[in-house]
PDB file of C-alpha atoms in Angstrom:
ATOM      1  CA  MET A 159     -29.845 268.022 -38.379  1.00 51.00           C
ATOM      2  CA  THR A 160     -26.640 264.523 -38.546  1.00 52.00           C
ATOM      3  CA  ALA A 161     -25.380 265.710 -35.567  1.00 50.00           C
ATOM      4  CA  GLY A 162     -28.839 265.305 -33.795  1.00 51.00           C
ATOM      5  CA  LEU A 163     -28.958 261.692 -35.406  1.00 46.00           C
ATOM      6  CA  CYS A 164     -25.678 261.325 -33.869  1.00 51.00           C
ATOM      7  CA  LEU A 165     -26.601 262.609 -29.738  1.00 47.00           C
ATOM      8  CA  LEU A 166     -30.010 260.571 -30.465  1.00 49.00           C
ATOM      9  CA  LEU A 167     -28.246 256.923 -31.218  1.00 47.00           C
ATOM     10  CA  SER A 168     -25.380 257.331 -28.449  1.00 54.00           C
ATOM     11  CA  ALA A 169     -28.545 257.946 -25.969  1.00 52.00           C
ATOM     12  CA  ALA A 170     -30.543 255.295 -27.404  1.00 51.00           C
ATOM     13  CA  SER A 171     -27.348 252.768 -27.160  1.00 52.00           C
ATOM     14  CA  CYS A 172     -26.781 254.058 -23.669  1.00 53.00           C
ATOM     15  CA  GLN A 173     -29.779 253.283 -22.402  1.00 56.00           C
ATOM     16  CA  GLN A 174     -29.909 249.792 -23.493  1.00 58.00           C
ATOM     17  CA  GLU A 175     -26.127 248.844 -21.696  1.00 64.00           C
ATOM     18  CA  LYS A 176     -25.954 246.438 -18.285  1.00 67.00           C
ATOM     19  CA  GLU A 177     -24.082 245.711 -16.294  1.00 67.00           C
ATOM     20  CA  HIS A 178     -23.006 242.644 -15.249  1.00 69.00           C
ATOM     21  CA  ILE A 179     -23.304 241.530 -11.859  1.00 71.00           C
ATOM     22  CA  ALA A 180     -23.263 238.312  -9.767  1.00 64.00           C
ATOM     23  CA  PRO A 181     -25.948 237.947  -7.458  1.00 64.00           C
ATOM     24  CA  ALA A 182     -25.085 238.088  -3.439  1.00 59.00           C
ATOM     25  CA  ILE A 183     -24.204 235.250  -0.949  1.00 58.00           C
ATOM     26  CA  TRP A 184     -26.848 235.103   0.780  1.00 57.00           C
ATOM     27  CA  GLY A 185     -27.331 231.916   3.103  1.00 58.00           C
ATOM     28  CA  ARG A 186     -24.938 231.819   5.373  1.00 59.00           C
ATOM     29  CA  ASP A 187     -24.002 227.900   5.714  1.00 59.00           C
ATOM     30  CA  SER A 188     -22.475 227.599   2.633  1.00 66.00           C
ATOM     31  CA  VAL A 189     -19.601 229.215   3.860  1.00 71.00           C
ATOM     32  CA  SER A 190     -16.553 227.104   5.565  1.00 77.00           C
ATOM     33  CA  THR A 191     -16.354 229.241   8.876  1.00 80.00           C
ATOM     34  CA  MET A 192     -12.753 227.304   8.923  1.00 87.00           C
ATOM     35  CA  VAL A 193     -10.512 226.197   6.091  1.00 91.00           C
ATOM     36  CA  SER A 194      -6.821 224.575   7.656  1.00 93.00           C
ATOM     37  CA  TYR A 195      -4.689 223.293   5.093  1.00 95.00           C
ATOM     38  CA  GLY A 196      -2.245 220.636   6.057  1.00 95.00           C
ATOM     39  CA  VAL A 197      -3.201 219.244   8.973  1.00 94.00           C
ATOM     40  CA  ASN A 198      -1.722 216.161  11.132  1.00 95.00           C
ATOM     41  CA  ALA A 199      -3.994 216.780  14.609  1.00 93.00           C
ATOM     42  CA  LEU A 200      -4.896 214.788  18.056  1.00 92.00           C
ATOM     43  CA  ILE A 201      -8.074 215.275  18.644  1.00 87.00           C
ATOM     44  CA  SER A 202      -9.466 214.929  22.274  1.00 86.00           C
ATOM     45  CA  ASP A 203     -12.550 213.836  23.727  1.00 79.00           C
ATOM     46  CA  SER A 204     -13.600 214.042  27.399  1.00 79.00           C
ATOM     47  CA  GLY A 205     -10.107 215.286  28.317  1.00 82.00           C
ATOM     48  CA  VAL A 206      -8.367 211.643  26.292  1.00 85.00           C
ATOM     49  CA  ILE A 207      -6.688 211.624  22.828  1.00 88.00           C
ATOM     50  CA  LYS A 208      -8.311 209.705  21.123  1.00 86.00           C
ATOM     51  CA  TYR A 209      -7.106 209.889  17.442  1.00 87.00           C
ATOM     52  CA  ARG A 210      -4.519 211.489  15.168  1.00 93.00           C
ATOM     53  CA  ILE A 211      -6.067 213.426  12.083  1.00 94.00           C
ATOM     54  CA  VAL A 212      -4.146 213.541   8.828  1.00 96.00           C
ATOM     55  CA  THR A 213      -6.047 215.871   5.803  1.00 96.00           C
ATOM     56  CA  GLU A 214      -5.028 218.162   2.630  1.00 96.00           C
ATOM     57  CA  ARG A 215      -8.212 220.050   4.088  1.00 95.00           C
ATOM     58  CA  TRP A 216     -10.250 220.691   7.039  1.00 94.00           C
ATOM     59  CA  ASP A 217     -13.335 222.065   6.558  1.00 92.00           C
ATOM     60  CA  TYR A 218     -15.498 223.295   9.445  1.00 90.00           C
ATOM     61  CA  ASN A 219     -18.522 224.873   9.688  1.00 84.00           C
ATOM     62  CA  ILE A 220     -20.711 225.825  12.802  1.00 79.00           C
ATOM     63  CA  VAL A 221     -23.814 227.083  10.905  1.00 77.00           C
ATOM     64  CA  ARG A 222     -24.644 224.294   8.394  1.00 75.00           C
ATOM     65  CA  ASN A 223     -27.621 222.572   9.680  1.00 78.00           C
ATOM     66  CA  PRO A 224     -26.399 220.212  10.612  1.00 81.00           C
ATOM     67  CA  GLN A 225     -23.113 221.226  11.052  1.00 86.00           C
ATOM     68  CA  LYS A 226     -20.284 219.801   9.615  1.00 89.00           C
ATOM     69  CA  GLN A 227     -16.646 219.284   9.277  1.00 92.00           C
ATOM     70  CA  SER A 228     -15.759 218.127   6.041  1.00 94.00           C
ATOM     71  CA  PHE A 229     -12.651 216.137   5.007  1.00 96.00           C
ATOM     72  CA  GLU A 230     -13.131 216.799   0.858  1.00 93.00           C
ATOM     73  CA  LYS A 231      -9.592 216.151   0.011  1.00 94.00           C
ATOM     74  CA  GLY A 232      -8.950 211.943   2.013  1.00 96.00           C
ATOM     75  CA  ILE A 233      -8.680 211.377   5.516  1.00 96.00           C
ATOM     76  CA  PHE A 234      -5.583 208.654   7.537  1.00 96.00           C
ATOM     77  CA  LEU A 235      -7.401 208.618  11.756  1.00 93.00           C
ATOM     78  CA  GLU A 236      -5.336 206.694  14.210  1.00 93.00           C
ATOM     79  CA  GLN A 237      -7.749 205.868  16.902  1.00 89.00           C
ATOM     80  CA  PHE A 238      -6.526 205.122  20.897  1.00 89.00           C
ATOM     81  CA  ASP A 239      -7.145 203.686  23.280  1.00 85.00           C
ATOM     82  CA  GLU A 240      -6.685 205.048  26.464  1.00 83.00           C
ATOM     83  CA  LYS A 241      -3.271 204.205  27.591  1.00 85.00           C
ATOM     84  CA  PHE A 242      -1.524 206.243  23.183  1.00 85.00           C
ATOM     85  CA  HIS A 243      -1.781 202.754  22.279  1.00 88.00           C
ATOM     86  CA  ILE A 244      -2.934 202.215  18.016  1.00 90.00           C
ATOM     87  CA  GLN A 245      -6.280 200.051  18.372  1.00 89.00           C
ATOM     88  CA  ALA A 246      -6.845 200.857  13.882  1.00 91.00           C
ATOM     89  CA  TYR A 247      -6.043 203.143  11.182  1.00 94.00           C
ATOM     90  CA  ILE A 248      -8.883 204.303   8.894  1.00 95.00           C
ATOM     91  CA  GLN A 249      -8.577 205.943   5.914  1.00 96.00           C
ATOM     92  CA  ALA A 250     -11.172 207.835   3.097  1.00 97.00           C
ATOM     93  CA  ASP A 251     -11.210 209.943   0.158  1.00 96.00           C
ATOM     94  CA  THR A 252     -13.443 212.035   1.769  1.00 96.00           C
ATOM     95  CA  ALA A 253     -15.692 212.545   5.364  1.00 96.00           C
ATOM     96  CA  TYR A 254     -17.922 214.632   6.973  1.00 95.00           C
ATOM     97  CA  TYR A 255     -18.016 214.681  11.174  1.00 94.00           C
ATOM     98  CA  TYR A 256     -21.472 215.747  12.750  1.00 93.00           C
ATOM     99  CA  ASP A 257     -20.878 217.046  15.132  1.00 89.00           C
ATOM    100  CA  GLN A 258     -24.287 216.556  16.919  1.00 89.00           C
ATOM    101  CA  LYS A 259     -24.524 213.130  16.446  1.00 91.00           C
ATOM    102  CA  LYS A 260     -21.004 212.269  16.871  1.00 91.00           C
ATOM    103  CA  LEU A 261     -21.671 210.089  13.075  1.00 95.00           C
ATOM    104  CA  TRP A 262     -18.847 209.577  11.096  1.00 95.00           C
ATOM    105  CA  GLU A 263     -19.998 209.649   7.787  1.00 96.00           C
ATOM    106  CA  LEU A 264     -16.930 208.177   5.010  1.00 97.00           C
ATOM    107  CA  ARG A 265     -17.615 207.953   1.609  1.00 96.00           C
ATOM    108  CA  GLY A 266     -15.372 206.924  -1.404  1.00 95.00           C
ATOM    109  CA  ARG A 267     -12.286 204.214  -1.305  1.00 95.00           C
ATOM    110  CA  VAL A 268     -12.148 203.338   2.677  1.00 97.00           C
ATOM    111  CA  THR A 269     -10.080 200.642   4.813  1.00 96.00           C
ATOM    112  CA  VAL A 270      -9.943 200.046   7.913  1.00 96.00           C
ATOM    113  CA  ARG A 271      -7.540 198.152   9.363  1.00 94.00           C
ATOM    114  CA  ASN A 272      -7.263 196.715  13.031  1.00 91.00           C
ATOM    115  CA  LEU A 273      -4.510 195.084  15.162  1.00 88.00           C
ATOM    116  CA  ASP A 274      -6.247 191.420  15.143  1.00 89.00           C
ATOM    117  CA  GLY A 275      -5.292 191.477  11.240  1.00 91.00           C
ATOM    118  CA  LEU A 276      -8.431 192.352  10.001  1.00 94.00           C
ATOM    119  CA  ILE A 277      -8.230 194.756   7.263  1.00 95.00           C
ATOM    120  CA  PHE A 278     -12.615 196.120   5.390  1.00 96.00           C
ATOM    121  CA  ARG A 279     -12.567 197.576   2.173  1.00 96.00           C
ATOM    122  CA  SER A 280     -16.226 199.667   0.998  1.00 96.00           C
ATOM    123  CA  GLU A 281     -16.207 202.410  -0.115  1.00 96.00           C
ATOM    124  CA  GLU A 282     -19.143 203.392   2.745  1.00 96.00           C
ATOM    125  CA  LEU A 283     -18.955 203.296   6.292  1.00 97.00           C
ATOM    126  CA  PHE A 284     -21.187 205.314   8.677  1.00 97.00           C
ATOM    127  CA  TRP A 285     -19.417 205.164  12.051  1.00 94.00           C
ATOM    128  CA  ASP A 286     -21.792 206.228  15.284  1.00 95.00           C
ATOM    129  CA  GLY A 287     -20.409 207.526  18.447  1.00 90.00           C
ATOM    130  CA  ILE A 288     -23.337 207.928  20.144  1.00 93.00           C
ATOM    131  CA  SER A 289     -24.494 203.771  20.024  1.00 93.00           C
ATOM    132  CA  HIS A 290     -19.910 202.277  19.263  1.00 91.00           C
ATOM    133  CA  GLU A 291     -21.158 201.136  15.935  1.00 95.00           C
ATOM    134  CA  LEU A 292     -19.930 200.705  12.227  1.00 95.00           C
ATOM    135  CA  TYR A 293     -22.583 200.120   9.447  1.00 96.00           C
ATOM    136  CA  SER A 294     -22.397 200.142   5.517  1.00 96.00           C
ATOM    137  CA  TYR A 295     -25.117 199.432   3.443  1.00 94.00           C
ATOM    138  CA  LYS A 296     -23.153 198.903  -0.093  1.00 94.00           C
ATOM    139  CA  PHE A 297     -20.656 196.092  -0.665  1.00 94.00           C
ATOM    140  CA  SER A 298     -18.043 195.334   1.824  1.00 95.00           C
ATOM    141  CA  HIS A 299     -14.872 192.702   1.800  1.00 95.00           C
ATOM    142  CA  VAL A 300     -13.731 192.055   5.494  1.00 94.00           C
ATOM    143  CA  ILE A 301     -10.358 189.983   5.575  1.00 94.00           C
ATOM    144  CA  THR A 302      -8.178 188.330   8.029  1.00 92.00           C
ATOM    145  CA  PRO A 303      -5.971 185.915   8.584  1.00 89.00           C
ATOM    146  CA  GLN A 304      -8.911 182.611   9.296  1.00 89.00           C
ATOM    147  CA  LYS A 305     -10.867 183.725   5.770  1.00 90.00           C
ATOM    148  CA  GLU A 306     -12.185 186.497   3.241  1.00 92.00           C
ATOM    149  CA  ILE A 307     -15.961 186.815   3.137  1.00 92.00           C
ATOM    150  CA  GLN A 308     -17.580 189.400   0.591  1.00 93.00           C
ATOM    151  CA  GLY A 309     -21.369 190.482   1.844  1.00 93.00           C
ATOM    152  CA  SER A 310     -23.667 193.749   1.048  1.00 92.00           C
ATOM    153  CA  TYR A 311     -24.589 194.797   4.501  1.00 94.00           C
ATOM    154  CA  PHE A 312     -21.581 194.997   7.230  1.00 95.00           C
ATOM    155  CA  ARG A 313     -22.466 195.463  11.048  1.00 95.00           C
ATOM    156  CA  SER A 314     -19.827 195.479  14.290  1.00 94.00           C
ATOM    157  CA  ASP A 315     -18.692 196.789  16.971  1.00 92.00           C
ATOM    158  CA  GLU A 316     -16.199 199.851  17.112  1.00 87.00           C
ATOM    159  CA  HIS A 317     -13.201 197.288  17.511  1.00 86.00           C
ATOM    160  CA  MET A 318     -14.663 195.202  14.685  1.00 89.00           C
ATOM    161  CA  SER A 319     -13.750 192.262  17.037  1.00 88.00           C
ATOM    162  CA  HIS A 320     -17.687 191.132  16.598  1.00 91.00           C
ATOM    163  CA  TYR A 321     -19.506 192.507  13.072  1.00 92.00           C
ATOM    164  CA  ILE A 322     -22.367 190.404  10.880  1.00 92.00           C
ATOM    165  CA  VAL A 323     -22.224 190.409   6.639  1.00 92.00           C
ATOM    166  CA  THR A 324     -25.455 188.892   6.122  1.00 90.00           C
ATOM    167  CA  ASN A 325     -24.993 188.327   1.618  1.00 83.00           C
ATOM    168  CA  SER A 326     -22.232 186.749   1.772  1.00 77.00           C
ATOM    169  CA  LYS A 327     -19.743 185.325  -0.064  1.00 68.00           C
ATOM    170  CA  GLY A 328     -16.793 184.091   0.651  1.00 61.00           C
ATOM    171  CA  SER A 329     -13.909 181.404   1.530  1.00 60.00           C
ATOM    172  CA  MET A 330     -12.383 180.137   4.658  1.00 60.00           C
ATOM    173  CA  GLU A 331      -9.475 177.429   5.648  1.00 60.00           C
ATOM    174  CA  LYS A 332     -10.427 174.081   7.003  1.00 57.00           C
ATOM    175  CA  ASN A 333      -9.187 174.625   9.613  1.00 61.00           C
ATOM    176  CA  ASP A 334     -12.080 176.717  10.827  1.00 56.00           C
ATOM    177  CA  PHE A 335     -14.587 173.659  10.132  1.00 50.00           C
ATOM    178  CA  SER A 336     -12.112 170.073  11.263  1.00 53.00           C
ATOM    179  CA  SER A 337     -12.354 172.281  14.691  1.00 50.00           C
ATOM    180  CA  ALA A 338     -16.800 171.567  15.343  1.00 48.00           C
ATOM    181  CA  PRO A 339     -17.414 167.853  16.357  1.00 50.00           C
ATOM    182  CA  GLN A 340     -18.706 165.531  13.241  1.00 53.00           C
ATOM    183  CA  GLN A 341     -21.061 163.707  14.105  1.00 52.00           C
ATOM    184  CA  LYS A 342     -21.190 160.311  12.005  1.00 51.00           C
ATOM    185  CA  ALA A 343     -23.996 159.240  10.135  1.00 48.00           C
ATOM    186  CA  PRO A 344     -25.859 155.433  11.298  1.00 50.00           C
ATOM    187  CA  GLN A 345     -24.208 153.151   9.502  1.00 52.00           C
ATOM    188  CA  ALA A 346     -26.970 150.130   8.591  1.00 48.00           C
ATOM    189  CA  PRO A 347     -25.571 146.558  10.488  1.00 48.00           C
ATOM    190  CA  GLY A 348     -23.987 144.694   8.389  1.00 45.00           C
ATOM    191  CA  ASP A 349     -24.226 140.170   7.511  1.00 45.00           C
ATOM    192  CA  THR A 350     -22.589 139.055  10.434  1.00 43.00           C
ATOM    193  CA  ALA A 351     -23.887 135.391   9.808  1.00 42.00           C
ATOM    194  CA  HIS A 352     -20.237 135.363  10.037  1.00 46.00           C
ATOM    195  CA  LEU A 353     -19.320 136.486  13.090  1.00 44.00           C
ATOM    196  CA  GLN A 354     -21.882 133.253  14.561  1.00 49.00           C
ATOM    197  CA  PRO A 355     -19.606 129.821  15.744  1.00 50.00           C
ATOM    198  CA  ARG A 356     -21.085 127.308  14.580  1.00 52.00           C
ATOM    199  CA  ASN A 357     -21.660 124.562  16.364  1.00 54.00           C
ATOM    200  CA  PRO A 358     -19.366 121.852  16.574  1.00 51.00           C
ATOM    201  CA  ALA A 359     -21.417 118.318  15.129  1.00 52.00           C
ATOM    202  CA  VAL A 360     -21.981 116.588  17.936  1.00 51.00           C
ATOM    203  CA  ALA A 361     -22.394 112.312  17.291  1.00 51.00           C
ATOM    204  CA  LYS A 362     -25.594 111.314  17.953  1.00 54.00           C
ATOM    205  CA  PRO A 363     -25.021 107.640  19.833  1.00 52.00           C
ATOM    206  CA  LYS A 364     -26.180 105.029  18.155  1.00 50.00           C
ATOM    207  CA  THR A 365     -29.928 103.271  19.214  1.00 49.00           C
ATOM    208  CA  ALA A 366     -30.931  99.631  19.616  1.00 47.00           C
ATOM    209  CA  VAL A 367     -32.884 100.333  16.208  1.00 45.00           C
ATOM    210  CA  SER A 368     -30.373 101.601  14.034  1.00 52.00           C
ATOM    211  CA  LEU A 369     -28.296  98.666  15.393  1.00 49.00           C
ATOM    212  CA  GLN A 370     -30.659  96.188  14.496  1.00 52.00           C
ATOM    213  CA  ASN A 371     -30.509  97.446  10.948  1.00 54.00           C
ATOM    214  CA  ASN A 372     -26.803  97.122  10.830  1.00 57.00           C
ATOM    215  CA  GLN A 373     -27.001  93.860  11.904  1.00 54.00           C
ATOM    216  CA  LEU A 374     -29.619  93.404   8.714  1.00 49.00           C
ATOM    217  CA  LYS A 375     -27.053  94.755   6.844  1.00 56.00           C
ATOM    218  CA  ASN A 376     -24.448  92.655   7.232  1.00 55.00           C
ATOM    219  CA  ASN A 377     -26.637  89.580   7.368  1.00 51.00           C
ATOM    220  CA  LYS A 378     -27.973  90.436   3.587  1.00 52.00           C
ATOM    221  CA  ALA A 379     -24.962  91.086   2.499  1.00 55.00           C
ATOM    222  CA  ALA A 380     -22.929  87.620   3.796  1.00 49.00           C
ATOM    223  CA  ARG A 381     -25.559  86.030   1.875  1.00 50.00           C
ATOM    224  CA  ASN A 382     -25.258  87.966  -1.437  1.00 52.00           C
ATOM    225  CA  ALA A 383     -21.262  87.295  -1.216  1.00 51.00           C
ATOM    226  CA  PRO A 384     -19.978  85.031  -3.472  1.00 50.00           C
ATOM    227  CA  PHE A 385     -18.751  81.687  -1.800  1.00 44.00           C
ATOM    228  CA  LYS A 386     -14.787  81.599  -0.935  1.00 47.00           C
ATOM    229  CA  PRO A 387     -13.496  77.952   0.098  1.00 45.00           C
ATOM    230  CA  ARG A 388     -11.300  78.372   2.798  1.00 41.00           C
ATOM    231  CA  LEU A 389      -7.500  76.916   2.111  1.00 40.00           C
ATOM    232  CA  SER A 390      -6.199  74.659   4.996  1.00 40.00           C
ATOM    233  CA  ASN A 391      -2.329  74.650   5.520  1.00 45.00           C
ATOM    234  CA  ARG A 392      -2.422  71.400   5.570  1.00 38.00           C
TER     235      ARG A 392
END
């Protein structure tokens, strides 16, 4: 009896056991096609070397839609011109490149420096290879040898020689304003009475009436004067 009970308990315990197996990975786009470590490579476009990429890890997935390359461990990029001269330096904590759109998406601490001394800093930057534009929808900080600008929207050409920053604030050197022509405010005419020459007084000729009046005054004064006898010298 006891042996039969033990067999029943062991059979029941065997039926309750389950295997712990991880579910199968069905999505092919979740696995990178290529993974490279410690990369220092030159990238060409139409047979011309355009960039140098330095990164700790480079994931390439051609199955994912949209197809993209990932740089999760950060990226340092140098841009060259047709003569292989360095035009700009770009650095970011994370970067993605979408092959079909020819679009770079830079995230984290993004820094760009060009040969003119311009420094751009932001937490986001998009680089459109089709329209050859750079733009950002987050707070951006632009520093040049002459000025310093901050704003919430940034758009520029590929070389950062012409750019706009909206909702901006910043500081500029005084020389930036001295070159502009200054218009003087119109002044009200001052008191010019002291500038007008005074006409010299011209003696008016005495008329006959004035001479007659003077003669009458002299005769009256002579009559009222006290008599003084004239002493002779005899």
